[in-house]
Tab-separated table of C-alpha atoms in Angstrom:
chain	number	residue	atom	x	y	z
A	272	UNK	CA	117.741	145.716	117.952
A	273	UNK	CA	119.754	142.621	118.813
A	274	UNK	CA	118.766	140.587	121.883
A	275	UNK	CA	120.937	138.051	123.716
A	276	UNK	CA	120.206	134.355	123.148
A	277	UNK	CA	118.486	132.632	126.061
A	278	UNK	CA	120.709	129.922	127.556
A	279	UNK	CA	119.385	126.385	127.618
A	280	UNK	CA	119.828	123.990	130.524
A	281	UNK	CA	122.719	122.248	128.741
A	282	UNK	CA	124.429	125.610	128.187
A	283	UNK	CA	124.130	126.417	131.887
A	284	UNK	CA	125.625	123.043	132.830
A	285	UNK	CA	128.645	123.557	130.567
A	286	UNK	CA	129.006	127.137	131.769
A	287	UNK	CA	129.198	125.792	135.301
A	288	UNK	CA	131.814	123.231	134.267
A	289	UNK	CA	133.897	125.957	132.602
A	290	UNK	CA	134.581	127.637	135.942
A	291	UNK	CA	137.744	127.099	137.919
A	292	UNK	CA	137.727	123.910	140.053
A	293	UNK	CA	136.960	124.279	143.739
A	294	UNK	CA	138.469	120.962	144.829
A	295	UNK	CA	141.582	121.058	147.065
A	296	UNK	CA	144.823	121.593	145.172
A	297	UNK	CA	146.550	118.561	146.735
A	298	UNK	CA	144.211	116.064	145.010
A	299	UNK	CA	146.116	114.421	142.174
A	300	UNK	CA	145.034	111.962	139.526
A	301	UNK	CA	146.219	108.459	140.581
A	302	UNK	CA	149.147	107.124	138.604
A	303	UNK	CA	150.376	103.611	137.995
A	304	UNK	CA	153.182	103.399	140.538
A	305	UNK	CA	155.566	100.455	140.885
A	306	UNK	CA	153.743	99.273	144.000
A	307	UNK	CA	150.430	99.341	142.132
A	308	UNK	CA	151.900	97.414	139.197
A	309	UNK	CA	153.188	94.693	141.543
A	310	UNK	CA	149.799	94.488	143.249
A	311	UNK	CA	148.032	94.282	139.886
A	312	UNK	CA	150.332	91.487	138.701
A	313	UNK	CA	149.845	89.524	141.946
A	314	UNK	CA	146.062	89.869	141.718
A	315	UNK	CA	146.101	88.765	138.086
A	316	UNK	CA	148.140	85.678	139.026
A	317	UNK	CA	145.624	84.881	141.779
A	318	UNK	CA	142.812	85.242	139.225
A	319	UNK	CA	144.497	82.719	136.935
A	320	UNK	CA	145.095	80.337	139.857
A	321	UNK	CA	141.388	80.303	140.780
A	322	UNK	CA	140.370	79.603	137.191
A	323	UNK	CA	142.907	76.775	136.948
A	324	UNK	CA	141.739	75.272	140.249
A	325	UNK	CA	138.165	75.136	138.938
A	326	UNK	CA	139.171	73.807	135.520
A	327	UNK	CA	141.089	70.832	136.992
A	328	UNK	CA	138.272	70.139	139.503
A	329	UNK	CA	140.463	70.595	142.543
A	330	UNK	CA	139.578	70.933	146.233
A	331	UNK	CA	137.931	74.311	145.438
A	332	UNK	CA	135.238	72.566	143.414
A	333	UNK	CA	134.653	70.044	146.221
A	334	UNK	CA	134.231	72.989	148.623
A	335	UNK	CA	131.678	74.485	146.251
A	336	UNK	CA	129.598	71.332	146.401
A	337	UNK	CA	129.834	71.082	150.190
A	338	UNK	CA	128.534	74.642	150.609
A	339	UNK	CA	125.763	73.968	148.115
A	340	UNK	CA	124.594	70.817	149.978
A	341	UNK	CA	124.714	72.760	153.244
A	342	UNK	CA	121.969	75.035	151.835
A	343	UNK	CA	122.482	78.191	153.948
A	344	UNK	CA	119.048	79.572	152.981
A	345	UNK	CA	117.501	76.607	154.839
A	346	UNK	CA	119.806	76.926	157.844
A	347	UNK	CA	118.938	80.597	158.495
A	348	UNK	CA	115.582	81.265	156.865
A	349	UNK	CA	114.846	84.264	159.123
A	350	UNK	CA	117.283	86.515	157.210
A	351	UNK	CA	116.136	85.435	153.761
A	352	UNK	CA	113.766	88.382	153.256
A	353	UNK	CA	116.413	90.936	154.264
A	354	UNK	CA	119.096	89.451	152.021
A	355	UNK	CA	116.727	89.455	149.057
A	356	UNK	CA	116.807	93.262	149.270
A	357	UNK	CA	120.461	93.522	150.284
A	358	UNK	CA	121.656	91.708	147.168
A	359	UNK	CA	120.284	94.606	145.076
A	360	UNK	CA	123.398	96.557	146.127
A	361	UNK	CA	125.284	94.379	143.668
A	362	UNK	CA	122.930	94.726	140.704
A	363	UNK	CA	124.394	96.848	137.936
A	364	UNK	CA	121.333	98.972	137.139
A	365	UNK	CA	120.321	100.275	140.594
A	366	UNK	CA	123.875	100.734	141.832
A	367	UNK	CA	124.961	102.532	138.659
A	368	UNK	CA	122.077	105.000	139.038
A	369	UNK	CA	122.893	105.687	142.712
A	370	UNK	CA	126.625	106.104	142.167
A	371	UNK	CA	126.108	108.187	139.015
A	372	UNK	CA	123.839	110.578	140.935
A	373	UNK	CA	126.492	111.079	143.610
A	374	UNK	CA	129.336	111.474	141.118
A	375	UNK	CA	127.215	113.839	139.016
A	376	UNK	CA	126.920	116.110	142.040
A	377	UNK	CA	130.686	115.778	142.537
A	378	UNK	CA	131.244	116.798	138.905
A	379	UNK	CA	128.997	119.820	139.422
A	380	UNK	CA	130.860	120.887	142.553
A	381	UNK	CA	134.367	120.334	141.152
A	382	UNK	CA	133.506	121.681	137.661
A	383	UNK	CA	134.903	118.652	135.855
A	384	UNK	CA	133.545	115.605	134.042
A	385	UNK	CA	136.234	113.274	135.397
A	386	UNK	CA	134.114	111.522	138.109
A	387	UNK	CA	131.368	110.573	135.653
A	388	UNK	CA	133.833	109.587	132.928
A	389	UNK	CA	135.775	107.438	135.394
A	390	UNK	CA	132.579	105.647	136.404
A	391	UNK	CA	131.703	105.071	132.753
A	392	UNK	CA	135.174	103.719	131.966
A	393	UNK	CA	135.114	101.348	134.952
A	394	UNK	CA	131.671	99.983	134.036
A	395	UNK	CA	132.801	99.513	130.443
A	396	UNK	CA	135.851	97.551	131.586
A	397	UNK	CA	133.627	95.526	133.925
A	398	UNK	CA	131.220	94.541	131.157
A	399	UNK	CA	134.002	93.662	128.737
A	400	UNK	CA	136.229	91.604	131.045
A	401	UNK	CA	133.651	89.895	133.258
A	402	UNK	CA	131.232	89.374	130.375
A	403	UNK	CA	133.930	87.804	128.202
A	404	UNK	CA	134.996	85.484	131.043
A	405	UNK	CA	131.406	84.404	131.715
A	406	UNK	CA	130.718	83.555	128.085
A	407	UNK	CA	134.052	81.869	127.412
A	408	UNK	CA	133.937	79.549	130.464
A	409	UNK	CA	130.173	78.889	130.385
A	410	UNK	CA	129.820	77.485	133.917
A	411	UNK	CA	126.417	76.435	135.236
A	412	UNK	CA	125.127	77.589	138.618
A	413	UNK	CA	124.234	75.410	141.631
A	414	UNK	CA	120.528	75.307	140.736
A	415	UNK	CA	121.337	73.970	137.240
A	416	UNK	CA	124.161	71.543	138.079
A	417	UNK	CA	124.074	68.325	136.081
A	418	UNK	CA	126.621	66.051	137.771
A	419	UNK	CA	127.642	65.942	141.447
A	420	UNK	CA	131.302	66.807	141.935
A	421	UNK	CA	131.866	68.217	138.430
A	422	UNK	CA	133.075	71.733	137.722
A	423	UNK	CA	130.116	72.410	135.381
A	424	UNK	CA	132.358	74.270	132.932
A	425	UNK	CA	131.587	74.925	129.224
A	426	UNK	CA	127.952	73.895	129.530
A	427	UNK	CA	126.370	77.177	128.420
A	428	UNK	CA	126.156	78.949	131.784
A	429	UNK	CA	127.166	82.505	132.624
A	430	UNK	CA	127.944	82.734	136.348
A	431	UNK	CA	131.737	82.420	136.544
A	432	UNK	CA	132.886	84.924	137.806
A	433	UNK	CA	130.037	86.423	139.813
A	434	UNK	CA	128.791	89.588	138.125
A	435	UNK	CA	126.958	90.777	141.278
A	436	UNK	CA	130.159	90.579	143.299
A	437	UNK	CA	132.412	92.203	140.693
A	438	UNK	CA	129.891	94.975	140.139
A	439	UNK	CA	129.694	95.677	143.883
A	440	UNK	CA	133.482	95.914	144.096
A	441	UNK	CA	133.719	98.341	141.167
A	442	UNK	CA	130.721	100.606	141.736
A	443	UNK	CA	131.296	101.078	145.459
A	444	UNK	CA	135.081	101.009	145.175
A	445	UNK	CA	135.030	103.861	142.646
A	446	UNK	CA	133.925	106.145	145.498
A	447	UNK	CA	137.161	105.390	147.354
A	448	UNK	CA	139.171	105.775	144.144
A	449	UNK	CA	137.775	109.304	143.616
A	450	UNK	CA	137.903	110.346	147.294
A	451	UNK	CA	139.087	113.896	147.995
A	452	UNK	CA	141.065	113.262	151.182
A	453	UNK	CA	143.046	110.295	152.601
A	454	UNK	CA	140.595	110.008	155.492
A	455	UNK	CA	137.615	109.827	153.136
A	456	UNK	CA	139.483	107.257	151.046
A	457	UNK	CA	140.010	105.013	154.075
A	458	UNK	CA	136.373	105.198	155.162
A	459	UNK	CA	135.033	104.644	151.655
A	460	UNK	CA	137.429	101.738	151.102
A	461	UNK	CA	136.105	100.067	154.252
A	462	UNK	CA	132.510	100.724	153.164
A	463	UNK	CA	133.045	99.267	149.689
A	464	UNK	CA	134.799	96.215	151.154
A	465	UNK	CA	131.914	95.532	153.541
A	466	UNK	CA	129.257	95.979	150.855
A	467	UNK	CA	131.031	93.827	148.247
A	468	UNK	CA	131.835	91.127	150.815
A	469	UNK	CA	128.204	91.044	151.944
A	470	UNK	CA	126.839	90.949	148.387
A	471	UNK	CA	129.118	88.039	147.452
A	472	UNK	CA	128.218	85.969	150.505
A	473	UNK	CA	124.534	86.748	149.978
A	474	UNK	CA	124.633	85.162	146.526
A	475	UNK	CA	126.174	82.049	148.103
A	476	UNK	CA	123.455	82.061	150.779
A	477	UNK	CA	120.711	82.291	148.139
A	478	UNK	CA	122.296	79.458	146.150
A	479	UNK	CA	122.697	81.473	142.932
A	480	UNK	CA	126.518	81.204	142.845
A	481	UNK	CA	129.256	78.814	143.793
A	482	UNK	CA	131.731	80.030	146.385
A	483	UNK	CA	134.488	80.051	143.758
A	484	UNK	CA	132.318	82.319	141.561
A	485	UNK	CA	132.215	84.885	144.364
A	486	UNK	CA	135.959	84.725	145.054
A	487	UNK	CA	136.716	85.243	141.362
A	488	UNK	CA	134.213	88.120	141.261
A	489	UNK	CA	136.062	89.896	144.087
A	490	UNK	CA	139.356	89.468	142.263
A	491	UNK	CA	137.908	90.615	138.923
A	492	UNK	CA	136.503	93.812	140.441
A	493	UNK	CA	139.783	94.543	142.220
A	494	UNK	CA	141.699	94.160	138.954
A	495	UNK	CA	139.546	96.850	137.332
A	496	UNK	CA	140.120	99.296	140.198
A	497	UNK	CA	143.853	98.665	140.095
A	498	UNK	CA	143.989	99.200	136.310
A	499	UNK	CA	142.102	102.533	136.309
A	500	UNK	CA	145.251	104.746	136.403
A	501	UNK	CA	146.158	103.334	132.972
A	502	UNK	CA	142.843	104.697	131.688
A	503	UNK	CA	143.258	108.202	133.171
A	504	UNK	CA	144.942	109.688	130.039
A	505	UNK	CA	142.023	108.448	127.920
A	506	UNK	CA	139.577	109.964	130.412
A	507	UNK	CA	141.371	113.326	130.199
A	508	UNK	CA	141.299	113.217	126.387
A	509	UNK	CA	137.607	112.294	126.417
A	510	UNK	CA	136.815	115.251	128.676
A	511	UNK	CA	138.776	117.601	126.421
A	512	UNK	CA	137.038	116.180	123.351
A	513	UNK	CA	133.594	116.684	124.879
A	514	UNK	CA	134.345	120.339	125.564
A	515	UNK	CA	135.753	120.772	122.033
A	516	UNK	CA	132.544	119.335	120.572
A	517	UNK	CA	130.568	121.660	122.816
A	518	UNK	CA	132.535	124.673	121.539
A	519	UNK	CA	132.082	123.611	117.911
A	520	UNK	CA	128.353	123.162	118.487
A	521	UNK	CA	128.140	126.650	119.983
A	522	UNK	CA	130.021	128.116	117.012
A	523	UNK	CA	127.625	126.462	114.577
A	524	UNK	CA	124.649	127.843	116.469
A	525	UNK	CA	126.107	131.339	116.370
A	526	UNK	CA	126.957	131.110	112.666
A	527	UNK	CA	123.553	130.001	111.364
A	528	UNK	CA	123.203	133.232	109.307
A	529	UNK	CA	123.746	136.981	109.475
A	530	UNK	CA	121.117	138.880	111.357
A	531	UNK	CA	119.200	141.611	109.533
A	532	UNK	CA	119.581	144.926	111.310
A	533	UNK	CA	117.585	147.968	110.097
A	534	UNK	CA	119.797	150.891	109.057
A	535	UNK	CA	118.234	154.348	109.510
A	536	UNK	CA	117.723	156.283	106.270
A	537	UNK	CA	119.683	159.530	105.893
A	538	UNK	CA	117.809	162.759	106.517
A	539	UNK	CA	116.293	164.360	103.446
A	540	UNK	CA	117.324	167.853	102.402
A	541	UNK	CA	115.211	170.719	103.655
A	542	UNK	CA	113.864	171.604	100.247
A	543	UNK	CA	112.628	168.103	99.353
A	544	UNK	CA	108.872	167.541	98.876
A	545	UNK	CA	107.007	166.651	102.076
A	546	UNK	CA	105.162	163.677	100.655
A	547	UNK	CA	108.243	162.002	99.266
A	548	UNK	CA	109.577	159.274	101.562
A	549	UNK	CA	112.444	156.941	100.939
A	550	UNK	CA	112.009	153.267	101.903
A	551	UNK	CA	113.884	151.880	104.899
A	552	UNK	CA	116.910	149.950	103.726
A	553	UNK	CA	117.722	146.670	105.463
A	554	UNK	CA	121.021	144.983	104.930
A	555	UNK	CA	122.594	141.939	106.581
A	556	UNK	CA	125.134	142.943	109.167
A	557	UNK	CA	127.492	140.369	110.667
A	558	UNK	CA	127.939	140.215	114.402
A	559	UNK	CA	131.623	141.180	114.168
A	560	UNK	CA	131.128	144.133	111.749
A	561	UNK	CA	132.284	147.485	113.188
A	562	UNK	CA	129.485	149.973	113.906
A	563	UNK	CA	128.467	152.237	111.031
A	564	UNK	CA	128.996	155.992	111.627
A	565	UNK	CA	125.741	157.952	112.105
A	566	UNK	CA	124.012	158.801	108.847
A	567	UNK	CA	123.226	162.359	109.818
A	568	UNK	CA	126.875	163.544	109.918
A	569	UNK	CA	127.520	165.487	106.728
A	570	UNK	CA	130.920	165.047	105.136
A	571	UNK	CA	133.199	168.047	105.024
A	572	UNK	CA	135.972	169.830	106.859
A	573	UNK	CA	135.698	170.336	110.572
A	574	UNK	CA	134.685	173.865	111.560
A	575	UNK	CA	135.389	175.706	114.782
A	576	UNK	CA	132.542	176.366	117.180
A	577	UNK	CA	132.441	180.068	116.351
A	578	UNK	CA	132.126	179.363	112.626
A	579	UNK	CA	129.179	176.899	112.937
A	580	UNK	CA	125.615	177.900	112.243
A	581	UNK	CA	123.019	176.065	114.371
A	582	UNK	CA	120.785	174.038	112.104
A	583	UNK	CA	117.276	172.863	112.915
A	584	UNK	CA	114.760	171.070	110.714
A	585	UNK	CA	113.218	174.501	109.918
A	586	UNK	CA	116.500	176.232	109.047
A	587	UNK	CA	118.635	178.839	110.832
A	588	UNK	CA	117.123	180.939	113.612
A	589	UNK	CA	119.447	183.920	112.962
A	590	UNK	CA	118.165	186.694	110.675
A	591	UNK	CA	120.289	187.368	107.638
A	592	UNK	CA	122.771	190.220	108.271
A	593	UNK	CA	124.748	191.345	105.288
A	594	UNK	CA	126.903	193.730	107.281
A	595	UNK	CA	127.931	191.169	109.968
A	596	UNK	CA	131.675	190.781	110.158
A	597	UNK	CA	133.830	188.260	111.794
A	598	UNK	CA	134.925	188.934	115.360
A	599	UNK	CA	138.404	190.368	115.637
A	600	UNK	CA	138.446	192.335	112.329
A	601	UNK	CA	138.418	196.136	112.003
A	602	UNK	CA	134.998	197.778	111.565
A	603	UNK	CA	134.309	199.442	108.201
A	604	UNK	CA	131.782	201.957	109.602
A	605	UNK	CA	132.837	205.670	109.922
A	606	UNK	CA	133.397	206.952	113.418
A	607	UNK	CA	130.736	209.299	114.859
A	608	UNK	CA	131.664	212.971	114.920
A	609	UNK	CA	134.418	212.445	112.422
């Protein structure tokens, strides 16, 4: 007897994702429009301008040193304890866990992997672009500055641009990017702007970043959000590939080997010895094999109901009658009184 395979938790998750989406039909995947391309190009030019202003030690570097000598953490020490906790909203680990939990619930509700894959793609772009810029420019932070008034570039540091600020822009801005309605997008855009602005200024208050680091971090995070529509086709292909791998894995699990199904032995003839028993034959039967006809049906031509003789394991219940004739034929007996 074949029993159905018990579904695992992963099987139930994919079964849920296979259902039709419940999200509103008017939600479309963002595309790279002409307006977005112009905005991306303008932001990229602003990014290059900030880097050039720091490299040539312009007025932006002098402003960095003035803010550092002002020491905001000494001017307002009463908010130091609160900002120590607030700056966690820009750390990659805690924020990624919080946003992934929310987007995982969104994926469950909308029956799609796109929210989680979009978050993963944005964090990958963040690590690649911001990490490469940090290592290549090697700027030292305010606490490790070596010469007053210098730009502290190419000295082995890793703070330019600010990773806290860029991470806050991306992780909180992805909520607005994936919003379901225009109203939700506006509110989430305002929330992400407030959080990322506060995280950047908090790092300046604590003295861990120059002001120019924070400005470049805002721009770097915005560039990633603006470039996400270019990554949408890759996200769609990744989602399709994950489901294809899931289907192939299911097929391999089903095709591990043919199941052995016991086949009932045919009934023995009535005259066979009572003590003689034939062994039960087991043969492998594939799941797609058509059902075998019952073994107790004897081959032969089909007979009408009136021509059949009821058969039981002990034989026929009718006594033998040699003079019984078929219904509808003339009787051979002589008529009485003839």
